[in-house]
Coordinates of C-alpha atoms in Angstrom, one line a residue:
G1 CA 0.0 0.4 -0.2
C2 CA 1.0 3.8 0.2
N3 CA 2.7 3.1 3.5
G4 CA 5.7 1.2 2.7
P5 CA 8.4 -0.5 2.5
W6 CA 9.0 1.5 -1.2
T7 CA 11.4 -0.3 -3.9
N8 CA 12.7 1.1 -6.8
I9 CA 11.9 -0.6 -9.8
T10 CA 14.9 -1.3 -11.9
G11 CA 15.0 0.8 -15.2
A12 CA 12.3 2.8 -14.3
T13 CA 14.1 6.2 -15.2
N14 CA 11.2 8.0 -17.3
A15 CA 8.4 10.5 -16.9
T16 CA 6.0 7.7 -17.5
Y17 CA 6.3 4.0 -16.1
S18 CA 4.1 1.4 -18.3
I19 CA 3.3 -2.0 -17.1
T20 CA 2.4 -4.6 -19.3
N21 CA 0.4 -7.5 -19.0
A22 CA -0.8 -6.5 -15.4
G23 CA -1.9 -9.5 -13.6
L24 CA -3.7 -10.2 -10.0
S25 CA -0.6 -10.4 -8.3
L26 CA 0.0 -6.4 -8.7
N27 CA -3.8 -5.7 -7.4
N28 CA -3.2 -3.1 -4.8
T29 CA 0.2 -2.0 -5.6
A30 CA 1.3 1.7 -4.5
Y31 CA 3.6 3.2 -7.1
R32 CA 4.9 6.7 -6.5
C33 CA 8.1 8.6 -8.6
V34 CA 11.3 10.4 -7.0
V35 CA 12.5 13.5 -9.1
N36 CA 16.0 14.7 -8.4
G37 CA 17.7 17.5 -10.3
T38 CA 21.0 19.4 -10.0
C39 CA 20.1 22.3 -7.8
T40 CA 17.3 20.9 -5.5
A41 CA 16.8 18.0 -3.2
A42 CA 15.0 14.9 -4.8
L43 CA 11.2 15.4 -4.9
T44 CA 8.4 12.3 -4.2
S45 CA 5.6 11.9 -5.8
G46 CA 2.3 11.3 -4.4
C47 CA 1.1 7.5 -4.2
G48 CA -0.5 6.0 -7.0
L49 CA -2.6 2.5 -5.8
L50 CA -2.5 0.2 -9.0
T51 CA -6.0 -1.8 -9.2
V52 CA -5.9 -5.1 -11.4
V53 CA -9.7 -6.2 -12.2
A54 CA -10.1 -10.4 -13.6
P55 CA -12.1 -9.9 -17.0
A56 CA -15.4 -12.0 -16.5
T57 CA -15.2 -15.3 -18.1
V58 CA -17.6 -18.0 -19.3
V59 CA -17.8 -21.3 -16.8
N60 CA -21.1 -22.9 -18.7
S61 CA -22.4 -21.8 -21.5
P62 CA -26.2 -22.0 -22.1
V63 CA -27.5 -25.9 -23.4
S64 CA -29.6 -26.2 -26.4
Q65 CA -33.4 -26.5 -25.6
T66 CA -35.9 -28.2 -27.3
V67 CA -40.2 -27.0 -27.1
C68 CA -43.2 -27.8 -28.1
D69 CA -44.8 -24.6 -29.8
G70 CA -46.2 -22.2 -27.4
A71 CA -44.1 -23.4 -24.6
G72 CA -41.5 -21.5 -22.9
V73 CA -37.9 -21.8 -22.3
S74 CA -35.1 -20.5 -20.7
F75 CA -31.3 -20.4 -21.4
A76 CA -28.7 -20.0 -18.4
I77 CA -25.0 -19.1 -18.3
T78 CA -22.7 -19.3 -15.6
A79 CA -19.7 -17.1 -15.0
A80 CA -16.7 -16.2 -13.5
G81 CA -16.1 -12.5 -12.3
T82 CA -17.3 -9.5 -10.2
N83 CA -19.8 -6.8 -11.1
I84 CA -20.4 -9.3 -14.1
I85 CA -21.9 -7.7 -16.6
Y86 CA -24.2 -10.1 -19.1
Q87 CA -25.7 -9.5 -22.5
W88 CA -28.0 -11.9 -24.4
Q89 CA -27.9 -12.0 -28.1
V90 CA -29.7 -13.9 -30.7
N91 CA -28.8 -14.8 -34.6
T92 CA -32.0 -15.3 -36.3
G93 CA -30.3 -16.1 -39.5
A94 CA -28.7 -12.7 -40.6
G95 CA -26.1 -12.3 -37.5
F96 CA -26.3 -11.9 -33.6
V97 CA -27.7 -8.9 -32.3
N98 CA -28.7 -8.0 -28.8
L99 CA -31.4 -8.7 -27.1
N100 CA -34.0 -6.4 -24.8
N101 CA -36.5 -6.8 -22.3
G102 CA -39.9 -6.9 -23.8
G103 CA -42.3 -9.1 -25.8
I104 CA -41.5 -12.5 -25.2
Y105 CA -38.0 -12.2 -24.0
S106 CA -37.1 -11.3 -20.4
G107 CA -33.3 -11.8 -18.4
A108 CA -31.6 -10.0 -21.6
T109 CA -29.3 -8.8 -19.0
T110 CA -29.1 -11.6 -16.0
A111 CA -27.7 -14.8 -16.1
T112 CA -30.7 -16.6 -17.3
L113 CA -32.7 -15.2 -20.4
A114 CA -36.2 -16.8 -20.3
I115 CA -38.6 -16.7 -23.4
A116 CA -42.2 -16.7 -22.5
S117 CA -43.9 -18.4 -25.4
T118 CA -41.9 -19.8 -28.5
T119 CA -43.6 -20.2 -31.8
P120 CA -42.5 -22.7 -34.9
T121 CA -40.4 -19.4 -36.8
M122 CA -38.3 -19.3 -34.1
S123 CA -37.1 -23.0 -34.4
G124 CA -33.1 -22.8 -35.3
Y125 CA -32.4 -19.5 -33.4
Q126 CA -29.5 -19.2 -32.1
Y127 CA -28.7 -17.5 -28.3
R128 CA -25.6 -16.8 -26.6
C129 CA -24.1 -14.3 -23.9
L130 CA -21.5 -11.8 -23.7
V131 CA -20.0 -11.3 -20.3
S132 CA -18.1 -8.4 -18.7
N133 CA -17.8 -6.0 -16.2
T134 CA -17.3 -1.7 -16.3
V135 CA -13.3 -2.6 -16.0
C136 CA -12.7 -5.3 -18.5
T137 CA -15.2 -3.9 -21.1
T138 CA -14.4 -6.4 -24.0
P139 CA -17.1 -9.2 -23.1
A140 CA -16.5 -13.1 -23.0
V141 CA -18.5 -14.9 -25.5
S142 CA -20.4 -17.9 -24.7
A143 CA -21.0 -20.7 -27.3
A144 CA -24.2 -20.2 -29.1
A145 CA -27.3 -22.6 -28.2
T146 CA -29.6 -23.4 -30.4
L147 CA -33.5 -23.2 -29.8
T148 CA -35.4 -25.9 -31.4
V149 CA -39.5 -25.5 -31.6
N150 CA -41.6 -28.8 -32.1
T151 CA -45.0 -28.0 -34.0
L152 CA -48.1 -29.1 -32.9
P153 CA -50.3 -31.6 -34.5
A154 CA -52.8 -30.1 -37.0
I155 CA -54.7 -30.9 -39.7
S156 CA -55.4 -28.7 -42.6
S157 CA -57.2 -31.1 -44.9
Q158 CA -60.2 -33.4 -43.5
P159 CA -61.2 -36.6 -45.3
Q160 CA -64.3 -36.8 -47.1
S161 CA -67.4 -38.9 -46.7
Q162 CA -67.4 -41.4 -49.2
T163 CA -70.5 -43.4 -50.8
I164 CA -69.1 -46.5 -53.4
C165 CA -70.3 -49.7 -55.0
E166 CA -69.7 -53.2 -52.9
A167 CA -66.4 -54.4 -53.6
N168 CA -64.9 -51.2 -54.7
S169 CA -62.0 -50.1 -52.9
M170 CA -61.6 -46.4 -51.5
S171 CA -59.3 -44.4 -49.4
F172 CA -60.1 -41.3 -46.9
T173 CA -57.0 -39.0 -46.8
I174 CA -56.1 -36.3 -44.6
T175 CA -53.2 -33.3 -44.9
A176 CA -51.4 -32.9 -41.8
S177 CA -48.7 -31.2 -40.1
G178 CA -46.6 -31.3 -36.8
T179 CA -43.3 -32.4 -35.9
G180 CA -43.1 -36.5 -35.8
V181 CA -46.4 -36.8 -36.6
Q182 CA -48.6 -39.8 -36.7
Y183 CA -51.7 -41.2 -37.6
Q184 CA -53.9 -43.5 -36.3
W185 CA -57.1 -44.4 -38.1
Q186 CA -61.0 -45.6 -36.1
V187 CA -63.7 -46.9 -36.8
N188 CA -67.3 -46.9 -35.1
T189 CA -69.6 -49.4 -35.8
G190 CA -72.2 -48.5 -33.9
A191 CA -70.4 -48.9 -30.6
G192 CA -67.6 -46.3 -30.1
F193 CA -64.3 -45.3 -32.1
T194 CA -61.6 -48.4 -31.8
N195 CA -58.5 -47.9 -33.2
L196 CA -58.2 -50.2 -36.8
S197 CA -55.0 -52.4 -36.8
Y198 CA -54.4 -53.5 -40.5
T199 CA -52.1 -52.2 -42.7
G200 CA -51.6 -48.6 -43.9
V201 CA -54.0 -47.4 -40.3
N202 CA -50.7 -46.0 -39.3
S203 CA -50.4 -43.4 -42.8
N204 CA -52.5 -40.3 -43.5
S205 CA -54.4 -42.7 -46.3
L206 CA -56.8 -45.0 -45.2
T207 CA -57.5 -47.9 -48.0
I208 CA -60.5 -50.0 -47.4
V209 CA -60.2 -52.9 -49.7
N210 CA -63.8 -54.6 -50.9
P211 CA -66.5 -53.0 -48.9
T212 CA -69.4 -55.0 -48.1
V213 CA -72.9 -53.3 -47.8
A214 CA -73.0 -54.5 -44.3
M215 CA -69.6 -52.0 -43.2
S216 CA -72.2 -48.9 -45.0
G217 CA -72.9 -46.1 -42.0
Y218 CA -69.5 -47.0 -40.6
Q219 CA -67.8 -43.7 -39.4
Y220 CA -64.0 -43.1 -39.7
R221 CA -61.6 -40.8 -38.4
C222 CA -58.3 -40.2 -37.8
V223 CA -56.3 -39.3 -34.5
V224 CA -53.5 -37.5 -35.2
S225 CA -50.4 -37.7 -32.4
G226 CA -46.9 -35.9 -32.8
T227 CA -43.8 -35.0 -30.9
C228 CA -45.8 -32.4 -29.2
A229 CA -49.2 -32.8 -27.3
P230 CA -52.3 -32.9 -27.5
T231 CA -53.3 -35.3 -30.3
V232 CA -55.9 -34.2 -32.8
N233 CA -58.9 -36.1 -34.4
S234 CA -59.8 -35.2 -37.9
A235 CA -63.4 -35.0 -38.6
T236 CA -65.5 -37.9 -38.8
V237 CA -66.7 -39.0 -42.1
T238 CA -69.3 -42.0 -43.4
L239 CA -69.0 -45.0 -45.2
T240 CA -71.6 -45.7 -47.5
V241 CA -71.8 -48.8 -49.2
H242 CA -74.5 -49.6 -51.9
A243 CA -74.8 -52.9 -53.8
P244 CA -75.3 -53.2 -57.5
V245 CA -78.7 -53.5 -59.1
V246 CA -80.3 -57.2 -58.8
I247 CA -82.8 -58.2 -61.2
N248 CA -85.1 -60.0 -59.9
R249 CA -87.2 -60.8 -63.1
S250 CA -85.8 -60.5 -66.8
P251 CA -88.3 -59.3 -69.3
A252 CA -90.4 -62.4 -71.2
S253 CA -90.4 -63.4 -74.7
T254 CA -93.5 -62.1 -75.7
E255 CA -95.8 -63.0 -79.5
V256 CA -97.8 -60.3 -80.9
C257 CA -99.8 -59.6 -84.1
A258 CA -98.3 -57.0 -86.5
G259 CA -99.2 -53.5 -85.9
T260 CA -99.9 -54.1 -82.4
T261 CA -97.7 -53.2 -78.9
A262 CA -95.3 -55.2 -77.4
N263 CA -94.3 -54.5 -74.1
F264 CA -91.1 -56.0 -72.4
L265 CA -91.0 -55.6 -68.5
V266 CA -87.9 -56.3 -66.0
A267 CA -88.1 -56.3 -62.4
A268 CA -85.0 -54.8 -60.1
S269 CA -84.1 -53.7 -57.0
S270 CA -81.8 -51.2 -55.6
V271 CA -81.3 -48.5 -52.8
P272 CA -80.4 -45.9 -55.0
A273 CA -82.7 -44.9 -57.9
I274 CA -82.3 -47.1 -60.6
N275 CA -81.0 -46.5 -63.9
Y276 CA -82.6 -48.6 -67.0
Q277 CA -81.4 -48.8 -70.6
W278 CA -83.3 -51.5 -72.8
Q279 CA -81.2 -52.5 -76.1
V280 CA -82.3 -54.3 -78.9
S281 CA -80.4 -56.8 -80.6
T282 CA -81.7 -57.8 -84.8
N283 CA -78.7 -60.4 -85.4
G284 CA -79.7 -63.2 -82.6
G285 CA -78.3 -61.2 -79.5
T286 CA -74.3 -61.5 -81.3
T287 CA -74.4 -57.4 -81.0
W288 CA -76.7 -54.9 -79.0
T289 CA -77.6 -51.5 -79.6
D290 CA -79.3 -48.8 -77.2
I291 CA -83.2 -47.9 -77.9
P292 CA -82.8 -44.4 -77.1
G293 CA -85.4 -43.1 -74.7
A294 CA -86.1 -46.4 -73.4
T295 CA -85.1 -45.9 -70.1
A296 CA -87.8 -47.4 -67.7
A297 CA -88.8 -50.5 -66.5
N298 CA -91.3 -51.0 -69.3
L299 CA -90.4 -51.2 -72.5
S300 CA -93.5 -50.7 -75.0
L301 CA -92.8 -51.0 -78.9
S302 CA -96.0 -49.5 -80.7
S303 CA -97.0 -50.6 -84.1
V304 CA -94.7 -53.5 -84.4
I305 CA -93.7 -54.7 -88.4
I306 CA -93.0 -58.2 -89.8
A307 CA -89.5 -56.9 -90.0
M308 CA -89.4 -56.9 -86.3
N309 CA -89.9 -60.6 -85.7
G310 CA -87.2 -62.3 -84.2
N311 CA -85.7 -59.5 -82.8
R312 CA -84.1 -59.8 -78.8
Y313 CA -84.3 -56.7 -76.2
R314 CA -82.8 -57.0 -73.0
C315 CA -82.3 -54.5 -69.9
L316 CA -79.3 -53.0 -68.5
A317 CA -80.2 -51.9 -64.7
S318 CA -77.4 -49.8 -62.8
N319 CA -77.5 -47.2 -60.2
N320 CA -75.4 -43.8 -59.8
T321 CA -73.1 -45.5 -57.6
C322 CA -73.0 -49.1 -59.0
T323 CA -72.6 -47.6 -62.5
R324 CA -71.2 -50.7 -64.3
P325 CA -75.0 -51.8 -65.7
V326 CA -76.4 -55.5 -64.5
V327 CA -77.9 -57.2 -67.6
S328 CA -81.2 -59.1 -68.3
A329 CA -81.8 -62.2 -70.2
A330 CA -82.9 -61.3 -73.2
A331 CA -86.7 -61.6 -74.5
L332 CA -87.0 -63.0 -77.9
L333 CA -90.2 -61.0 -80.0
T334 CA -92.6 -63.1 -82.5
V335 CA -94.3 -61.4 -84.7
R336 CA -97.0 -62.7 -86.7
L337 CA -98.8 -61.4 -90.2
V338 CA -101.8 -60.6 -89.8
P339 CA -104.3 -62.9 -92.5
T340 CA -106.2 -61.3 -94.9
V341 CA -109.3 -61.7 -96.4
G342 CA -111.5 -60.5 -99.4
L343 CA -115.6 -60.7 -100.0
S344 CA -117.2 -60.2 -103.4
A345 CA -120.5 -61.0 -104.8
A346 CA -121.3 -62.0 -108.5
P347 CA -123.2 -61.6 -111.0
L348 CA -125.5 -59.4 -108.8
T349 CA -125.5 -57.0 -105.8
S350 CA -129.5 -56.2 -106.5
L351 CA -131.8 -58.9 -106.8
L352 CA -135.2 -59.5 -108.2
P353 CA -136.8 -62.5 -106.8
G354 CA -136.0 -65.5 -108.6
Q355 CA -132.6 -64.5 -108.7
T356 CA -129.4 -65.2 -106.8
T357 CA -125.8 -64.1 -106.3
T358 CA -123.0 -65.9 -105.2
L359 CA -120.5 -64.2 -102.4
T360 CA -117.0 -65.4 -102.4
A361 CA -114.4 -64.9 -99.4
T362 CA -110.4 -64.8 -100.7
P363 CA -108.6 -65.8 -97.6
S364 CA -105.0 -65.4 -97.2
S365 CA -102.7 -68.7 -96.9
S366 CA -101.4 -70.1 -93.1
T367 CA -98.4 -68.8 -92.4
G368 CA -97.8 -71.5 -89.8
G369 CA -101.1 -71.0 -87.9
V370 CA -104.3 -72.4 -88.2
I371 CA -106.8 -70.4 -90.5
T372 CA -110.5 -70.0 -89.8
T373 CA -112.8 -67.7 -91.2
N374 CA -116.6 -66.5 -89.8
W375 CA -119.7 -65.3 -92.1
T376 CA -121.8 -62.9 -90.8
Q377 CA -124.9 -61.0 -92.2
D378 CA -125.9 -57.8 -90.6
N379 CA -123.6 -58.4 -87.8
L380 CA -125.3 -62.0 -87.2
S381 CA -123.7 -65.4 -87.6
L382 CA -123.7 -66.9 -90.8
T383 CA -123.3 -70.6 -92.4
P384 CA -121.8 -70.0 -95.9
T385 CA -122.7 -72.4 -98.8
T386 CA -119.3 -73.4 -98.6
P387 CA -116.4 -72.3 -96.4
T388 CA -115.7 -69.7 -98.9
T389 CA -118.8 -69.1 -100.8
F390 CA -122.8 -68.2 -100.0
V391 CA -124.8 -68.2 -102.6
A392 CA -128.4 -65.6 -101.5
N393 CA -131.3 -64.6 -102.9
V394 CA -133.9 -62.4 -102.6
N395 CA -134.6 -63.1 -98.8
A396 CA -131.3 -63.1 -98.4
L397 CA -130.4 -59.1 -98.5
G398 CA -128.4 -57.6 -95.9
V399 CA -124.9 -56.3 -95.3
Y400 CA -122.3 -59.3 -95.3
Q401 CA -118.9 -59.6 -94.2
V402 CA -116.3 -62.4 -93.3
G403 CA -114.2 -62.4 -90.7
I404 CA -110.7 -64.4 -90.7
R405 CA -108.2 -65.6 -88.0
E406 CA -105.0 -67.4 -87.5
T407 CA -104.1 -68.8 -84.2
W408 CA -100.7 -70.6 -83.6
P409 CA -99.9 -72.9 -81.0
S410 CA -98.5 -70.4 -78.5
G411 CA -102.7 -69.8 -78.5
L412 CA -102.0 -66.2 -79.9
F413 CA -104.3 -65.4 -82.9
C414 CA -104.2 -62.8 -85.2
S415 CA -107.5 -61.3 -87.0
A416 CA -109.0 -59.4 -89.8
L417 CA -111.9 -58.2 -91.2
S418 CA -113.1 -58.1 -95.0
S419 CA -114.5 -55.4 -96.8
T420 CA -118.7 -55.4 -96.4
V421 CA -121.0 -56.7 -99.3
T422 CA -124.1 -55.4 -99.2
L423 CA -126.9 -57.0 -101.0
T424 CA -130.5 -55.1 -102.5
A425 CA -133.4 -56.1 -103.8
N426 CA -134.0 -54.5 -107.0
V427 CA -137.5 -52.3 -107.2
S428 CA -139.9 -54.0 -109.7
T429 CA -143.9 -53.8 -110.4
R430 CA -143.8 -56.8 -112.0
L431 CA -145.4 -60.1 -109.7
F432 CA -143.5 -62.8 -110.1
I433 CA -144.3 -66.5 -110.7
F434 CA -141.7 -68.8 -110.8
P435 CA -140.8 -71.3 -112.3
S436 CA -143.4 -71.0 -114.7
P437 CA -144.4 -73.4 -116.3
N438 CA -144.1 -75.8 -113.7
D439 CA -145.6 -79.1 -111.6
G440 CA -147.6 -77.3 -109.4
N441 CA -145.1 -76.3 -107.4
F442 CA -144.1 -72.4 -107.6
T443 CA -143.5 -69.3 -105.6
V444 CA -144.9 -65.9 -105.9
S445 CA -143.9 -62.6 -104.7
Y446 CA -144.2 -58.7 -105.2
Y447 CA -142.0 -56.3 -104.2
Y448 CA -143.5 -54.1 -100.9
G449 CA -142.0 -50.8 -100.1
G450 CA -143.9 -50.1 -97.1
S451 CA -142.0 -50.4 -93.4
G452 CA -143.0 -53.2 -91.0
S453 CA -145.4 -55.5 -92.5
A454 CA -149.1 -55.6 -93.9
N455 CA -151.5 -58.7 -94.2
R456 CA -152.2 -60.1 -97.8
Q457 CA -154.0 -62.5 -99.9
L458 CA -152.9 -64.7 -102.5
M459 CA -155.7 -65.9 -104.7
I460 CA -155.6 -68.2 -107.6
Y461 CA -157.9 -68.4 -110.1
D462 CA -158.4 -71.1 -113.1
G463 CA -159.7 -70.4 -116.7
K464 CA -163.4 -70.6 -115.5
G465 CA -162.8 -67.9 -113.0
A466 CA -163.3 -70.5 -110.1
R467 CA -160.9 -69.3 -107.4
V468 CA -158.5 -72.6 -106.3
Y469 CA -156.3 -71.4 -103.9
R470 CA -156.6 -68.9 -101.2
E471 CA -153.7 -68.5 -98.5
A472 CA -153.8 -65.4 -96.3
F473 CA -150.1 -64.5 -95.4
S474 CA -147.8 -61.2 -94.2
V475 CA -145.3 -59.3 -96.0
S476 CA -142.2 -57.6 -94.5
G477 CA -138.9 -56.1 -96.3
P478 CA -139.3 -55.8 -100.1
Y479 CA -139.8 -59.3 -101.4
T480 CA -141.4 -62.2 -99.2
L481 CA -141.9 -65.5 -101.5
L482 CA -144.6 -67.7 -101.3
P483 CA -144.3 -71.1 -101.9
V484 CA -147.2 -72.7 -103.7
N485 CA -148.7 -76.3 -103.9
L486 CA -150.8 -76.9 -106.6
Q487 CA -149.9 -80.2 -107.8
Y488 CA -153.2 -81.9 -106.8
I489 CA -154.8 -79.6 -109.9
A490 CA -155.4 -80.0 -113.4
R491 CA -153.0 -78.6 -116.0
G492 CA -153.5 -75.2 -117.4
I493 CA -153.3 -71.7 -117.4
Y494 CA -154.1 -70.2 -114.1
Y495 CA -154.6 -66.7 -112.6
V496 CA -152.8 -65.7 -109.7
V497 CA -154.2 -62.4 -107.7
I498 CA -152.7 -60.7 -104.6
G499 CA -154.5 -58.9 -102.3
D500 CA -155.2 -56.8 -99.8
A501 CA -156.3 -57.6 -96.4
N502 CA -159.8 -57.3 -97.7
G503 CA -158.7 -59.4 -100.5
N504 CA -159.2 -56.4 -102.9
K505 CA -156.5 -56.7 -105.9
L506 CA -153.1 -55.1 -106.0
I507 CA -151.3 -57.3 -108.5
E508 CA -152.1 -60.2 -110.8
G509 CA -150.5 -62.3 -113.1
K510 CA -150.6 -66.1 -114.7
V511 CA -149.0 -69.2 -114.5
H512 CA -148.4 -73.0 -116.6
V513 CA -149.0 -75.5 -114.6
R514 CA -148.1 -78.8 -116.7

């Protein structure tokens, strides 16, 4: 100290004394200078006390830290020295800069730097501390510690519910992030969610192979975990599984007459609505063509023609989930030719008593079935003279028509009608007696133009004026034929008179009996 004892320093004879690399051993060492001159006695300066302060040193550098997003963290340093000054620094990628207290940081000038809340953007930041004191201002620098911030599990893209066809594989997929992210898919079959254990349940995509209808309604979710807690559950999605359409009854083959309607019906079942598409094959089922607009369970073909005979029809049935169609069995369409029949009258269509005409039917030939015909007169059944002819006289006037039917082994029949032929009476003022001459058997008739019926008398006289025959009768229609039998009388010329109900003469004529 300044109280001595004092020792001369060898070579220290200048006005300035410099000490190089002063060590702690010189701490509290006193210095003074003795000044000598020629003329005066030596002078001694005052005492200068040297204090040597040790610089601050880093004993333990901060340790790198790993935390989860949002967590707090601290870095600590152990330093040696007195009156230590601490200054924490951060390197975010562009070099170290001093930190100040505030925001998320506290303790920036203490031995411990505290970070209140970390974020993923801070991952990789480096922290170090400078230690110094007021004398030794050049700081000692700690080693840098790295902050690693692990991210929390998070789902950015959720799985979507799906509707699929039975036996078609499908996948549920999520997009997730987080440090050390892991996946665990779960299923809820009705009693709560449980972990799945087959291959692929620990990836971000869950594939379900060959799902069955029994799985329809199952719910799925993914539990995402990672280095940091908590786990995150994805949205719950539902799997809907539909079965393909089932053909319960295929269309039946049908046999119809040309010009009529052929109907085909398919019976199918499905949970979703059924899509129908009818097809036709004109080459025995070798190739098939869609029928435009035929998209219902029933196919109705109107006014079928012979050219459609032998066509085959089938239906494709699908739904919007199971788009691959199910094909019904094919049905055969048989189209039968409708028979025809003509009808004509010759030589007359307007008759007088004693005249006849022949109605002739001309039916078409059989095309494989049994041909039958039926005759009508004024819409009443008529038995023809032969299967194809009918001989008519004046008592058979009216409208004639012939129907034809062809019946096949299946029971199907096709029928048609001829055009009508009308036989009328030829108006005459004559009294018709025929044949004449005759053997006493003859017929008498005359034209009656009234409506309804009327009573008449037939009287026959011999050449002397004696009446040999008398009969009352009723007339209706244009001509009424009255048969007369006079075989018992003598041969000769007789006079025939038609009278009214009172016997008053209306018309007369002669007949020759021989």
